[in-house]
Amino acid sequence: MDRLTAMRVFADVAQTGSFTATSDRLEMSRAMVTRYVAEMEQWLGARLLQRTTRSVTLTDAGEQCLRRCLQMLALAQEVEEETAPAGTALRGQLRLTCSMSFGYAQLAAALGDFLALHPQLKVDLHVSEGAVNLVAERIDLAIRISADPDPALIARPLAVCDSVLVAAPSYLDAAGRPAQPAQLAGHCCLGHANFGRSEWRFTHAQAGEQRVSVPTRFTANDAVVLMAAARAGAGIALQPTYLVRPLVQEGVLEVLLPDWEPPRLTVYALYPSRRHLAPAVRALLDFLVQRFDGVRW
């Protein structure tokens, strides 16, 4: 059997912890996945995975093997890319991660247009609000919104991320419209678990900065959930404009305190190293930079 493919299958099972998930991701039968892993264990003379009815975990030998397999797979990809003739169509699979809100509102459409330009490419997008180890998870590119990106990664800015206070007109008609940030303390506020859950900051051109402690009876770790709650009249939410602008334009949500600006963040593309950056990753980076250049949602 192809030992390079066996390494790829074993590494994927180690990552997913599931033979079935690897079968789906690599588009091969579960029996073939099992056969490739068995081939690896027979070749190395060691048990690499502990299997129970509920989980698949690495043995000590499996952890050592996984580290080497990832190195060899990365080297094989570099060889293939560096020896490809000039002008060869981009091919293979890109693995990305981003937040649910940015994936839903902006990145999914952008990736669709990018794939239309490169028919032989595939994209696997992992949606997550938490930090992901790009090397361990074999992520080519992470799209993250931050004021202070991870210094261990290469960060390429893509766009400015502005935020606004929004609420449904039905909520505001019942609870009133705040005229100053301090009045938010008397409202139901919807807090993001990762960004200012209970303290919101605003800056005014004349009045300067204000910090407001807000009562958050409803918190979530995803902006899409908070947008839905605001739309349903549950309270006031601090939301990125890239997500809520269509609802504001339709009148479904109303912007509050427009003269008071929340902190501005940046949308970054993050990747582990500039060295041996795959042509497909570089092409996607350039595409996203051009796509979001100067855009203000």
Coordinates of N, CA and C in Angstrom, one line a residue, residues 1-3 6-7 32-46 48 51:
M1 N 0.8 -1.2 0.0 CA 0.0 0.0 0.0 C 0.9 1.3 0.0
D2 N 0.3 2.4 -0.4 CA 1.0 3.6 -0.5 C 1.3 4.1 0.9
R3 N 2.5 4.1 1.4 CA 2.8 4.5 2.7 C 2.6 6.0 3.0
A6 N -1.0 6.2 3.7 CA -1.2 5.6 5.0 C -0.9 6.6 6.1
M7 N 0.2 7.4 5.9 CA 0.6 8.4 6.9 C -0.5 9.5 7.0
M32 N -11.3 1.0 4.3 CA -10.0 1.4 3.8 C -9.2 2.2 4.8
V33 N -9.9 3.0 5.5 CA -9.2 3.8 6.6 C -8.6 2.8 7.6
T34 N -9.4 1.9 8.0 CA -8.9 0.9 9.0 C -7.7 0.1 8.4
R35 N -7.8 -0.2 7.1 CA -6.7 -1.0 6.5 C -5.4 -0.2 6.4
Y36 N -5.5 1.1 6.1 CA -4.3 2.0 6.1 C -3.7 2.1 7.5
V37 N -4.5 2.2 8.5 CA -3.9 2.3 9.9 C -3.2 1.0 10.3
A38 N -3.9 -0.1 9.9 CA -3.3 -1.4 10.2 C -2.0 -1.6 9.5
E39 N -1.9 -1.1 8.3 CA -0.7 -1.1 7.5 C 0.4 -0.4 8.2
M40 N 0.1 0.8 8.7 CA 1.1 1.6 9.4 C 1.6 0.9 10.6
E41 N 0.7 0.3 11.4 CA 1.1 -0.5 12.6 C 1.9 -1.7 12.3
Q42 N 1.6 -2.4 11.2 CA 2.4 -3.6 10.8 C 3.7 -3.1 10.3
W43 N 3.8 -2.0 9.5 CA 5.1 -1.6 9.0 C 6.0 -1.2 10.1
L44 N 5.5 -0.5 11.2 CA 6.3 0.0 12.3 C 6.5 -1.0 13.4
G45 N 5.6 -2.0 13.4 CA 5.7 -3.0 14.5 C 5.3 -2.5 15.8
A46 N 4.3 -1.6 15.8 CA 3.9 -1.0 17.1 C 2.4 -0.6 17.0
L48 N -0.3 2.0 17.3 CA -0.3 3.5 17.3 C -1.5 4.1 17.9
R51 N -8.1 1.9 20.7 CA -9.5 2.0 20.2 C -10.4 1.4 21.3

